[in-house]
PDB file of C-alpha atoms in Angstrom:
ATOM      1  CA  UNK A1307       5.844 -11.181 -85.937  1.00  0.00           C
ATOM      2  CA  UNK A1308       2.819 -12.844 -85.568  1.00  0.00           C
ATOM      3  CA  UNK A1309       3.656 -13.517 -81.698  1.00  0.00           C
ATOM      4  CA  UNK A1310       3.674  -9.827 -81.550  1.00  0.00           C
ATOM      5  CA  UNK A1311       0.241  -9.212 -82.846  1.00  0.00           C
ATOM      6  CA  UNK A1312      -0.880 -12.013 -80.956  1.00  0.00           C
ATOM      7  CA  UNK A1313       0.665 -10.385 -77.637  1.00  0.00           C
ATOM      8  CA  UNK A1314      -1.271  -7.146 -78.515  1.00  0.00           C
ATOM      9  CA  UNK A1315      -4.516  -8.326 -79.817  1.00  0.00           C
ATOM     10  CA  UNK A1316      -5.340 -10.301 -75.809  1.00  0.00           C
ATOM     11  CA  UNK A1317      -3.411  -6.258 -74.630  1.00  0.00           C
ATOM     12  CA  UNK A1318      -6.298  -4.852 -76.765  1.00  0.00           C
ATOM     13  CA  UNK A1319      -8.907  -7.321 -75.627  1.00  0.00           C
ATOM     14  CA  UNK A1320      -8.025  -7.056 -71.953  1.00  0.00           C
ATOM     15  CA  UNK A1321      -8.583  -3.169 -72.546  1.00  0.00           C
ATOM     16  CA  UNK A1322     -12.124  -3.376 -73.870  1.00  0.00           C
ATOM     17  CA  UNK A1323     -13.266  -5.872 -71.617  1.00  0.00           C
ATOM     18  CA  UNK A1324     -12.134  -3.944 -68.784  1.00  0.00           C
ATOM     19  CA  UNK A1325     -13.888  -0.978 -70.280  1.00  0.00           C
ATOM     20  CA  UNK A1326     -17.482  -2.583 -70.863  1.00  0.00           C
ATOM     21  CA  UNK A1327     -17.116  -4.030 -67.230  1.00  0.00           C
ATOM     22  CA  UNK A1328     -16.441  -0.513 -65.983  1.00  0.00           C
ATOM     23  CA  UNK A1329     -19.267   0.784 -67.379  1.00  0.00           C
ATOM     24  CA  UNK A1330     -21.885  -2.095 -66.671  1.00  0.00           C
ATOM     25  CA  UNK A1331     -20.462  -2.420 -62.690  1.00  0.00           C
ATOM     26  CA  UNK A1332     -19.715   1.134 -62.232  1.00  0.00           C
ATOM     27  CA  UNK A1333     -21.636   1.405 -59.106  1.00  0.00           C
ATOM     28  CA  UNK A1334     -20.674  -2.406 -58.458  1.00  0.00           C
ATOM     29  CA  UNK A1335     -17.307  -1.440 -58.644  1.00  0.00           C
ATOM     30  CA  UNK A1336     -17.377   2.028 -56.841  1.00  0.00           C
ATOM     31  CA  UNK A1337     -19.120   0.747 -54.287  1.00  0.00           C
ATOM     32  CA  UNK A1338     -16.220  -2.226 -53.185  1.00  0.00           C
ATOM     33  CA  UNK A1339     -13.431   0.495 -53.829  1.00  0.00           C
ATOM     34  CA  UNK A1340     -15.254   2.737 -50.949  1.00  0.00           C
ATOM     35  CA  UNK A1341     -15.532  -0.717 -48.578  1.00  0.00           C
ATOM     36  CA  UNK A1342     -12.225  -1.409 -48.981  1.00  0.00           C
ATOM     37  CA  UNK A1343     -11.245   2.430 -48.418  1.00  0.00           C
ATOM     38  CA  UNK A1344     -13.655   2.918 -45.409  1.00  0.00           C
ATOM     39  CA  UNK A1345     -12.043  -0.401 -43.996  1.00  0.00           C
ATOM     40  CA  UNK A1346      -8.554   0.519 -44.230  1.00  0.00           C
ATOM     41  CA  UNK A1347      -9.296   4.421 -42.965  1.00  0.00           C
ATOM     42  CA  UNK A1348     -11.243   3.132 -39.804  1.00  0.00           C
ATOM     43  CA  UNK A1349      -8.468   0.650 -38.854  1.00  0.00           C
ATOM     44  CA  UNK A1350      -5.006   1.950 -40.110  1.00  0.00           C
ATOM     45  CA  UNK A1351      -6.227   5.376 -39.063  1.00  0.00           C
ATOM     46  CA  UNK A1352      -7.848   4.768 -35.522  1.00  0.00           C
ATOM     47  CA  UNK A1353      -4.870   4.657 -33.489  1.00  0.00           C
ATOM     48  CA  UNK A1354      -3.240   8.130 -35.595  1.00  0.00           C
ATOM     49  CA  UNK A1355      -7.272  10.125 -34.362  1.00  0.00           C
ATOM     50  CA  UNK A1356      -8.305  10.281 -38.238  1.00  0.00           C
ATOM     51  CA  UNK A1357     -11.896  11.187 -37.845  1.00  0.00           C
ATOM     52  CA  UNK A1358     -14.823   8.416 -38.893  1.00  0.00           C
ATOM     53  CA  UNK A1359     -15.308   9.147 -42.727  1.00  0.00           C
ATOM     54  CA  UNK A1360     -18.780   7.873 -43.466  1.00  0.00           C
ATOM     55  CA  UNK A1361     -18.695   8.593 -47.470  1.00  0.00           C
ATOM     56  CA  UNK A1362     -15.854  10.392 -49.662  1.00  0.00           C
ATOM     57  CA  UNK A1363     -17.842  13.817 -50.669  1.00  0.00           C
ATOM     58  CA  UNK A1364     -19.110  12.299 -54.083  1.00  0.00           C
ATOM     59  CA  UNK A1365     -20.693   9.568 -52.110  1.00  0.00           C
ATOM     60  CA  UNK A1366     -24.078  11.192 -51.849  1.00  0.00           C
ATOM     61  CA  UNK A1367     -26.432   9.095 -53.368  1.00  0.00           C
ATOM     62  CA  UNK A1368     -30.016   9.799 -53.812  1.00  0.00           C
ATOM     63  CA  UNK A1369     -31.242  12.367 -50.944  1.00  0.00           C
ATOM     64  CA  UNK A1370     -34.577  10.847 -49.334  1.00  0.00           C
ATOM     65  CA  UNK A1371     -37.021  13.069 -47.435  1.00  0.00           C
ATOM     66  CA  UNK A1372     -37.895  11.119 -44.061  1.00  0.00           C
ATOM     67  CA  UNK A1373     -41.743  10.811 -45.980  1.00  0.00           C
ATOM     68  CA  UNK A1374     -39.859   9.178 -49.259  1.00  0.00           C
ATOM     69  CA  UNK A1375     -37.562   6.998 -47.415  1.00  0.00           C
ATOM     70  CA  UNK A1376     -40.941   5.780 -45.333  1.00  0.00           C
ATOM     71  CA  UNK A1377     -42.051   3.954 -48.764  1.00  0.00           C
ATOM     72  CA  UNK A1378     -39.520   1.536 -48.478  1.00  0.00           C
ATOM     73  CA  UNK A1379     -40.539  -0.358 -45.089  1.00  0.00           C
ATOM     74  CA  UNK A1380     -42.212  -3.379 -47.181  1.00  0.00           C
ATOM     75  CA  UNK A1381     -45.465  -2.295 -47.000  1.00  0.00           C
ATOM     76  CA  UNK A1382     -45.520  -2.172 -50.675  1.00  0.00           C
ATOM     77  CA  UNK A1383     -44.791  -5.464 -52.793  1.00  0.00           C
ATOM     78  CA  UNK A1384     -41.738  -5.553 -55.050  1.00  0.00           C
ATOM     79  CA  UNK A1385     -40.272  -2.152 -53.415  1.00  0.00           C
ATOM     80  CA  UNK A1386     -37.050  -2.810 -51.829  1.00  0.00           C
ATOM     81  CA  UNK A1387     -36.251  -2.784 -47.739  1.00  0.00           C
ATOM     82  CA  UNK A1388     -34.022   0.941 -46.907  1.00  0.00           C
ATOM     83  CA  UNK A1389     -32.833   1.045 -43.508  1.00  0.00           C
ATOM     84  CA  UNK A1390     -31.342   4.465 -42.676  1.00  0.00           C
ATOM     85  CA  UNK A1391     -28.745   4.715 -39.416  1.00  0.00           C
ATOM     86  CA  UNK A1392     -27.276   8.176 -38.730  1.00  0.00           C
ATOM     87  CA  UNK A1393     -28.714   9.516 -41.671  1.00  0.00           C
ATOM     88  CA  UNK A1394     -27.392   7.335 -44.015  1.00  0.00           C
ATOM     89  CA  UNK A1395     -29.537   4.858 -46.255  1.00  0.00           C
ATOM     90  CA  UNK A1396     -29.036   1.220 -47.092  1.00  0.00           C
ATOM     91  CA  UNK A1397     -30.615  -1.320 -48.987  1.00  0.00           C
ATOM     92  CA  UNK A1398     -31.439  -4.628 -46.637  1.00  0.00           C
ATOM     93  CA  UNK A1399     -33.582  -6.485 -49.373  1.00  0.00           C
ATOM     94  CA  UNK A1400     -31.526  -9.066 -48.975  1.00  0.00           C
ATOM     95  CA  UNK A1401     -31.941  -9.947 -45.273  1.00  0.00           C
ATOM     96  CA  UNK A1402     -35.783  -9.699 -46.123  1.00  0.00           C
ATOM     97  CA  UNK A1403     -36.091 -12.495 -43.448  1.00  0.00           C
ATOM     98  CA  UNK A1404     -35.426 -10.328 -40.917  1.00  0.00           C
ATOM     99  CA  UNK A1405     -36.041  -7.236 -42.195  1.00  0.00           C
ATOM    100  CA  UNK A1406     -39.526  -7.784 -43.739  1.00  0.00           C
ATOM    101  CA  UNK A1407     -43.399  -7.323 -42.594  1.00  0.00           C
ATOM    102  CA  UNK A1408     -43.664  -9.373 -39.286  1.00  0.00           C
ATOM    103  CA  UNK A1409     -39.780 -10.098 -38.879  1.00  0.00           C
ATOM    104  CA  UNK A1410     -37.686  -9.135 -35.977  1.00  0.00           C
ATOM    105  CA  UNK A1411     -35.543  -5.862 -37.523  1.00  0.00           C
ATOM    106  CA  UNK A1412     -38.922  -4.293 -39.560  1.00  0.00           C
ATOM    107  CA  UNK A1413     -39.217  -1.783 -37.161  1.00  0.00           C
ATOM    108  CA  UNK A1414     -36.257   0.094 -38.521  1.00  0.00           C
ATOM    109  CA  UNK A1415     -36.810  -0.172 -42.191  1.00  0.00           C
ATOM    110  CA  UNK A1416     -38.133   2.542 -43.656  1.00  0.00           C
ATOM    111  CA  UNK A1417     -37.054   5.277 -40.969  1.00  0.00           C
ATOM    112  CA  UNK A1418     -33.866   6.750 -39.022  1.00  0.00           C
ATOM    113  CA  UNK A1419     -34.070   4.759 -35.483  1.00  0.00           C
ATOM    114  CA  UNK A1420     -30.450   5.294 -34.822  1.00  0.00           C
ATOM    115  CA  UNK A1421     -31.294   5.209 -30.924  1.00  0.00           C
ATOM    116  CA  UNK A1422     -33.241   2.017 -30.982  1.00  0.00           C
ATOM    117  CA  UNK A1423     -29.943  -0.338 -31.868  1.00  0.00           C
ATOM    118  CA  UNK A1424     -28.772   1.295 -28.218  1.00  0.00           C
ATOM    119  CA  UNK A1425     -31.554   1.561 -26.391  1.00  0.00           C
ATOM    120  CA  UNK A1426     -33.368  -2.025 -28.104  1.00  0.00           C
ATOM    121  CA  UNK A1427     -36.663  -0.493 -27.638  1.00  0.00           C
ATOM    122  CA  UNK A1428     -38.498  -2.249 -31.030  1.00  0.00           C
ATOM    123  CA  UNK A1429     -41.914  -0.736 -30.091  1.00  0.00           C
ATOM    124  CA  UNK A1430     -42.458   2.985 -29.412  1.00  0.00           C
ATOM    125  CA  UNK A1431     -41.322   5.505 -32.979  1.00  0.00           C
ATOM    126  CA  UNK A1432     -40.846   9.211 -32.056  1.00  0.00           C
ATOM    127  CA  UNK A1433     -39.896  10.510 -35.186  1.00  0.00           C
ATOM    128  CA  UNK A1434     -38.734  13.487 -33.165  1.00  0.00           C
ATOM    129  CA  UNK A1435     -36.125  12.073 -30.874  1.00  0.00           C
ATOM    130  CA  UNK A1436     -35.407   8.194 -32.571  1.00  0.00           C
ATOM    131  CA  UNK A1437     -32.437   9.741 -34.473  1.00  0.00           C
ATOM    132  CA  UNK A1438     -31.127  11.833 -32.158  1.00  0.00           C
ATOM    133  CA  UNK A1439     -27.713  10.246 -30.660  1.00  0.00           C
ATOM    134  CA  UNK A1440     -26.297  13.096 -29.014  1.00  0.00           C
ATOM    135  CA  UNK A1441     -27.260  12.700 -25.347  1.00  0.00           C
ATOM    136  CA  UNK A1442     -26.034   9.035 -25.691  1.00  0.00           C
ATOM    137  CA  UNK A1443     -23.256   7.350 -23.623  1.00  0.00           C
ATOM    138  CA  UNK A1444     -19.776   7.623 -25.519  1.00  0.00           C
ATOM    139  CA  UNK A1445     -19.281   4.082 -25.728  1.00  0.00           C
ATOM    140  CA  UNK A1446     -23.055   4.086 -27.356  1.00  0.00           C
ATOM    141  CA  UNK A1447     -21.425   6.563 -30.104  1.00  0.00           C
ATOM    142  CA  UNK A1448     -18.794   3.912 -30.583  1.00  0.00           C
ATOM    143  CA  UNK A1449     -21.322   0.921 -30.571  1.00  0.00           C
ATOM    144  CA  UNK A1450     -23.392   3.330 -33.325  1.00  0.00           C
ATOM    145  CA  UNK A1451     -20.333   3.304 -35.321  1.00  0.00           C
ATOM    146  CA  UNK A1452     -19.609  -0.237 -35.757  1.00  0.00           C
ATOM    147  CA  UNK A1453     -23.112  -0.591 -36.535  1.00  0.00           C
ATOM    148  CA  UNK A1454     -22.995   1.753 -39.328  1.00  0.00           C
ATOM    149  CA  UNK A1455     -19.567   0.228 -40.437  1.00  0.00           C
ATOM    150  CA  UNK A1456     -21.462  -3.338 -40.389  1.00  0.00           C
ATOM    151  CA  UNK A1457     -23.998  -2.209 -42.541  1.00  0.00           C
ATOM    152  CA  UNK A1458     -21.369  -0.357 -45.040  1.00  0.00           C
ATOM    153  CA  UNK A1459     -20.023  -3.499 -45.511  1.00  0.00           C
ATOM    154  CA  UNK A1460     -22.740  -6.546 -45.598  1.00  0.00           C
ATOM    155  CA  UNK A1461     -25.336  -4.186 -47.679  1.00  0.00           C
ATOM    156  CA  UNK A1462     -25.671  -1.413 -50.192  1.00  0.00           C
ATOM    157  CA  UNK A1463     -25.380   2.212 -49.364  1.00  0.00           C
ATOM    158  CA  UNK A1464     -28.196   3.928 -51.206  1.00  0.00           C
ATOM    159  CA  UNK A1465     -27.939   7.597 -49.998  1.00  0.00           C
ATOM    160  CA  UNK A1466     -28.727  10.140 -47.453  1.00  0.00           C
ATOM    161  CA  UNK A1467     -32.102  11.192 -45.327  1.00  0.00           C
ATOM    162  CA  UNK A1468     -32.646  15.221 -45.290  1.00  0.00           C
ATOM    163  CA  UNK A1469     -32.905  15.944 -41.642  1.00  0.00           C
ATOM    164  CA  UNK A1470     -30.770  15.809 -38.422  1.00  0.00           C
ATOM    165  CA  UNK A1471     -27.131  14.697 -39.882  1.00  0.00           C
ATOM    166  CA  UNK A1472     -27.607  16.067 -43.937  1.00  0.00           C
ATOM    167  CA  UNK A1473     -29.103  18.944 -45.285  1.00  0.00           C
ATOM    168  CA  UNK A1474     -30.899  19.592 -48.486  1.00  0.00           C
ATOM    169  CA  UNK A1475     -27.628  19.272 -50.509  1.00  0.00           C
ATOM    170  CA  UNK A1476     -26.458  15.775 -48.464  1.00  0.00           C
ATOM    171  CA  UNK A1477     -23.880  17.747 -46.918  1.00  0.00           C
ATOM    172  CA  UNK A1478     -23.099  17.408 -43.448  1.00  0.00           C
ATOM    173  CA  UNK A1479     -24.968  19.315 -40.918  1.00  0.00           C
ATOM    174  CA  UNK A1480     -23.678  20.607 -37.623  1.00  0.00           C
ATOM    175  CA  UNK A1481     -25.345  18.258 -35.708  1.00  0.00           C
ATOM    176  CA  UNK A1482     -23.755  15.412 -37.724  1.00  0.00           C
ATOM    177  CA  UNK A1483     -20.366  17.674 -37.056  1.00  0.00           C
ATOM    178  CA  UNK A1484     -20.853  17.469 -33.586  1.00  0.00           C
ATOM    179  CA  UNK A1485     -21.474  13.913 -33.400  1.00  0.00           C
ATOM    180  CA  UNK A1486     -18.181  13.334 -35.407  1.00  0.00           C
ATOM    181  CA  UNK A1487     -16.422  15.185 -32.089  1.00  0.00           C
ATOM    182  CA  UNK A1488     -18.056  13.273 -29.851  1.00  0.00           C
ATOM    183  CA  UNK A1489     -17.373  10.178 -31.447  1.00  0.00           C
ATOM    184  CA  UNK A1490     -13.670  11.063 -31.636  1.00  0.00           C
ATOM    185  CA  UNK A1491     -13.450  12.103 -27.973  1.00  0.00           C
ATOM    186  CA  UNK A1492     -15.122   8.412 -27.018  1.00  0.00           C
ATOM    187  CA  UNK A1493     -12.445   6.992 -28.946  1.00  0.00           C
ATOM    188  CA  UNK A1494     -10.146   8.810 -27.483  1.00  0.00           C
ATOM    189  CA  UNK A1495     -11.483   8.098 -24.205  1.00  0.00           C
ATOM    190  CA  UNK A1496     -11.837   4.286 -24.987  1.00  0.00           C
ATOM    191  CA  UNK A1497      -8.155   4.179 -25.862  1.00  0.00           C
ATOM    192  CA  UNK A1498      -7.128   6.110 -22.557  1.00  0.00           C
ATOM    193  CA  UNK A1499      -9.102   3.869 -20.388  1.00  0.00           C
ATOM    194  CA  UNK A1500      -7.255   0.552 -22.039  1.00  0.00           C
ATOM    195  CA  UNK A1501      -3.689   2.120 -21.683  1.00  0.00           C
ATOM    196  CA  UNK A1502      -4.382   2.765 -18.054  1.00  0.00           C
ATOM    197  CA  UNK A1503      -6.391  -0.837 -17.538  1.00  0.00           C
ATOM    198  CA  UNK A1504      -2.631  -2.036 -18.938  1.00  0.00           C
ATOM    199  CA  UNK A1505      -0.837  -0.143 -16.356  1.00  0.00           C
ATOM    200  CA  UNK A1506      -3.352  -0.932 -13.694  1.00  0.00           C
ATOM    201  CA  UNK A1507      -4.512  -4.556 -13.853  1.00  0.00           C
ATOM    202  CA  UNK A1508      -8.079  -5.013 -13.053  1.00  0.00           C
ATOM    203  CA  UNK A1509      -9.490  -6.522  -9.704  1.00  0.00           C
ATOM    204  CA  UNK A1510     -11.288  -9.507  -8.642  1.00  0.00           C
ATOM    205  CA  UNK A1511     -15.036  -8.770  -8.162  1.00  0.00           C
ATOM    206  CA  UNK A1512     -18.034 -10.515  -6.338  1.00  0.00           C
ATOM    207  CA  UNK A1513     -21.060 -10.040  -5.212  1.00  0.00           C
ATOM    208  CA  UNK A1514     -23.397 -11.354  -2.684  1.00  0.00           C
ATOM    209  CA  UNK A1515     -27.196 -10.008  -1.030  1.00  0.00           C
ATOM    210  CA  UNK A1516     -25.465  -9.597   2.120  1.00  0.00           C
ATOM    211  CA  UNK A1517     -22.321  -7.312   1.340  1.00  0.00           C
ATOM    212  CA  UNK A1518     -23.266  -5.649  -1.930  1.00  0.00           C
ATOM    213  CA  UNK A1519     -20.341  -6.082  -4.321  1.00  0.00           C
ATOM    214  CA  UNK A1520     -16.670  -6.532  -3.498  1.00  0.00           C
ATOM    215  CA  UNK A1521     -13.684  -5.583  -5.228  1.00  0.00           C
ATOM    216  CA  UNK A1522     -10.299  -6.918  -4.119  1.00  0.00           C
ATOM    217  CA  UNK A1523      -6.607  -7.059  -5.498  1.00  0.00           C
ATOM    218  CA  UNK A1524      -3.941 -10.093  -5.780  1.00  0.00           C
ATOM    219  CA  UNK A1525      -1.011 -10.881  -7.723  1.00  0.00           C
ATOM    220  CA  UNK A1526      -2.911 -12.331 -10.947  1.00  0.00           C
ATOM    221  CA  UNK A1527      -6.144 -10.026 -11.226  1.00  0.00           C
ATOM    222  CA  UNK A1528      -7.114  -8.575 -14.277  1.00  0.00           C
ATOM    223  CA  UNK A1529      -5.529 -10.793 -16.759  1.00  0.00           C
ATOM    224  CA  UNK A1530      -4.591 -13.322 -14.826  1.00  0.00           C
ATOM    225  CA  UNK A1531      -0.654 -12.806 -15.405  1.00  0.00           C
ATOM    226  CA  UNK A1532       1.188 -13.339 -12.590  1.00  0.00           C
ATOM    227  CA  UNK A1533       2.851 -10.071 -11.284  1.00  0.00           C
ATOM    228  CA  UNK A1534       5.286  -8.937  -8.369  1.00  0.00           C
ATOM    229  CA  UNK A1535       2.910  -6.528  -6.576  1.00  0.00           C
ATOM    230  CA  UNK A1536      -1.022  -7.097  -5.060  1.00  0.00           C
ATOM    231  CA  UNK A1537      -1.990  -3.352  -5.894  1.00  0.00           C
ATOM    232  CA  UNK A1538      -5.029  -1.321  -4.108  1.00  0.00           C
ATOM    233  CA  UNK A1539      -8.857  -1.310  -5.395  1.00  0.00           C
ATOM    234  CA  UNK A1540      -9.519   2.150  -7.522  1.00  0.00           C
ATOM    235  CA  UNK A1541     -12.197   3.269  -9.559  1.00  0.00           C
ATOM    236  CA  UNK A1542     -11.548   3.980 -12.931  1.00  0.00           C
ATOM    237  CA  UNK A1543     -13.235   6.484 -15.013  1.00  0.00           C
ATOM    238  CA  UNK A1544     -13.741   7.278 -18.468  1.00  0.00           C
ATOM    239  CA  UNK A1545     -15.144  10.696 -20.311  1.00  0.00           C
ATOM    240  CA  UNK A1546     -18.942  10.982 -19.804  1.00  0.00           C
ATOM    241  CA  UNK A1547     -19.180   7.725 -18.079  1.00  0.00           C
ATOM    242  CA  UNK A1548     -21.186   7.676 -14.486  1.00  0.00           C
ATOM    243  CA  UNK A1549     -20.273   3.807 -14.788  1.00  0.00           C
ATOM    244  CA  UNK A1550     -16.520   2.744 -14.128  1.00  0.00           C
ATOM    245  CA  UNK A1551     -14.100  -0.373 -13.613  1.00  0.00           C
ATOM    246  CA  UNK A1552     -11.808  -1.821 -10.903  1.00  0.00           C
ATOM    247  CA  UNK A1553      -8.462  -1.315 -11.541  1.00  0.00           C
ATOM    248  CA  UNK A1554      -5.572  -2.451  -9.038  1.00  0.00           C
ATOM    249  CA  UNK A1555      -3.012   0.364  -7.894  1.00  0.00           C
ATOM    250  CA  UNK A1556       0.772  -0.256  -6.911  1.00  0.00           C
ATOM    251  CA  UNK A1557       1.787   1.508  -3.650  1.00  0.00           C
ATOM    252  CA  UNK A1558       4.234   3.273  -5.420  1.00  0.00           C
ATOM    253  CA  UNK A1559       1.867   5.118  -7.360  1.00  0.00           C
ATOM    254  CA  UNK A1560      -1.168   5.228  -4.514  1.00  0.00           C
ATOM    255  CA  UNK A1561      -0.405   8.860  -3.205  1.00  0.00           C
ATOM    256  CA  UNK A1562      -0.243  10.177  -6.620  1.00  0.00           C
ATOM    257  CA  UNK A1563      -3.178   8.880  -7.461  1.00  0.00           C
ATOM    258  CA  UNK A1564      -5.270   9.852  -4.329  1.00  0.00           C
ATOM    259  CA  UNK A1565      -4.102  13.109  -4.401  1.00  0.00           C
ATOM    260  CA  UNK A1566      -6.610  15.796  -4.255  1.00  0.00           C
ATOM    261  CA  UNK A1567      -9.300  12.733  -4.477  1.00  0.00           C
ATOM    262  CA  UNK A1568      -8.543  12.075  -7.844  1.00  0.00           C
ATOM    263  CA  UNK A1569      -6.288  12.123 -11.133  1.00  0.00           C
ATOM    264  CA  UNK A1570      -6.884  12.476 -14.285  1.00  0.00           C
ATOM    265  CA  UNK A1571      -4.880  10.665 -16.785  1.00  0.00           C
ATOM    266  CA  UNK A1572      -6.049  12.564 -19.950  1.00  0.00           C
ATOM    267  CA  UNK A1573      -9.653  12.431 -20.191  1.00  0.00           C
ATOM    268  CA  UNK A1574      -9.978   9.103 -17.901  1.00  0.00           C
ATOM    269  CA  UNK A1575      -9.346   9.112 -14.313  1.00  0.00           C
ATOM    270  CA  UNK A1576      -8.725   6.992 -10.899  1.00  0.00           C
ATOM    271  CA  UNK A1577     -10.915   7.762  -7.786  1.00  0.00           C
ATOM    272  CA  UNK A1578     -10.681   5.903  -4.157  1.00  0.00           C
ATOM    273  CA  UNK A1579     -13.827   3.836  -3.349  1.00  0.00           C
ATOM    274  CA  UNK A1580     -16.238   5.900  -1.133  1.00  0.00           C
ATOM    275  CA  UNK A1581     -16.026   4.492   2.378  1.00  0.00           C
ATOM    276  CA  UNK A1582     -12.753   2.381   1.692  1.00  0.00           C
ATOM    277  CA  UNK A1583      -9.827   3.135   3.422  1.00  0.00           C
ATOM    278  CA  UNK A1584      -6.807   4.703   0.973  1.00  0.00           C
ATOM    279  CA  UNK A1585      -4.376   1.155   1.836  1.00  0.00           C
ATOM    280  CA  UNK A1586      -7.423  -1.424   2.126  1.00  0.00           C
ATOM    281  CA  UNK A1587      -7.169  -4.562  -0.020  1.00  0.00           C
ATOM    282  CA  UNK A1588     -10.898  -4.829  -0.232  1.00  0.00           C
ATOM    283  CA  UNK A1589     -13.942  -2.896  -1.071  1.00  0.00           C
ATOM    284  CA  UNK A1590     -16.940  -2.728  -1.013  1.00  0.00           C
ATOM    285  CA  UNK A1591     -20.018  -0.793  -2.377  1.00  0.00           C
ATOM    286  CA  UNK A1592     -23.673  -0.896  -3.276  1.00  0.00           C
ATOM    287  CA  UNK A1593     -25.269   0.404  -6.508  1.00  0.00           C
TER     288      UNK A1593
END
């Protein structure tokens, strides 16, 4: 009997303590549950194209005007450091030594200079263009991204700037809608271009003042496994890019491929090197 009441008292005890904890970490404990969620969505759900979820819809936090959120930047003693990065607000107090007055990162606190951790310029603000991302590179939307998910992890989310990606409500605007596409078509893109640089190893590559850079083929480019075939230099393409890779071609595939000048293999594609010839081992080319 008295083993019983035992048993249930700690059941009882275990319930209250669980209850005050739940109320005195509430954020605490809301905010690991959505890091653990946001983890498990951005990697289970990459491969199946499950868009980039930023914050469930409760997730809003307090809505800072770009003037309010300019407070934080350490000017002021005692008032926390808020970093914002496509629109969304964290607190970097903690990394105060390199976010505070004087330190490396203090240009970003206190503003939205999502196209400074791209373009690493630390110096000139345009409060007009430094958060706009749009007319970025897609693998700069995907770099963007894993710098937001690295601060959504290592520091606290404290809410959303009213401007380019949330509106007066902290609901999503177009723009930040349109972003979301274009970060899902990178992606996309990204995951194209390493399926193909599977199927078409990459080449050897040099350079010298004399010849300008050359690109050739052998039986252990690109990852250095040791295959049956040499393969033929290509370009290879991704969405948006002007940039592209070496990749080496099999014969058996080479008229395919230079068909028409080009093909397109979803939204990456294979080109012939300008002034190569279609079954040269070599080639080369200036920038």
């Amino acid at each position: 009997m008295f083993g019983l009441l035992r048993h249930l008292f700690k059941l009882q005890f275990l319930f209250v303590v669980a209850a005050v904890l739940g109320g005195i970490y509430h954020t605490e404990i809301r905010q690991f549950l959505r890091r653990q969620t946001d983890h498990y969505l951005d990697n289970a759900g990459h491969d199946a194209g499950i868009p980039l979820a930023f914050q469930a819809a409760d997730e809003v936090g307090t809505l800072f005007t770009p003037a309010e959120l300019a407070k934080f930047n350490g000017a002021e003693e005692g008032r926390p450091l808020y970093l914002a990065l496509l629109g969304s607000v964290f607190d970097v107090s903690r990394g105060i030594k390199h976010y505070g007055t004087g330190c490396s990162y203090n240009y970003f606190v206190g503003r939205d200079a999502s196209v400074s951790f791209i373009s690493g310029d630390f110096e000139s603000y345009n409060p007009e263009t430094a958060d706009d991302v749009l007319t970025l590179k897609p693998d700069d939307l995907i770099g963007l991204a894993g710098w937001r998910d690295f601060y959504q992890k290592d520091y606290v989310y404290k809410g959303r700037v009213i401007g380019r990606f949330y509106d007066e409500k902290g609901a999503l605007t177009a723009y930040h809608h349109k972003f979301l596409e274009l970060l899902q078509q990178a992606r996309d893109a990204k995951r194209q271009v390493e399926e193909l640089r599977a199927r078409y190893p990459g080449c050897n590559i040099e350079w010298s003042e004399e010849r300008g850079t050359r690109v050739w083929c052998t039986t252990t480019s690109g990852d250095g496994k040791e295959r049956s075939w040499i393969g033929y230099p290509r370009k290879l393409y991704s969405r948006g890019n002007k940039s592209f890779q070496c990749a080496c071609v099999p014969d058996s595939e080479l008229s395919e491929i230079d068909a028409g000048g080009q093909v397109a293999h979803g939204d990456a594609m294979l080109k012939p090197y300008d002034d190569c010839e279609p079954q040269a081992r070599e080639c080369f080319y200036r920038v």
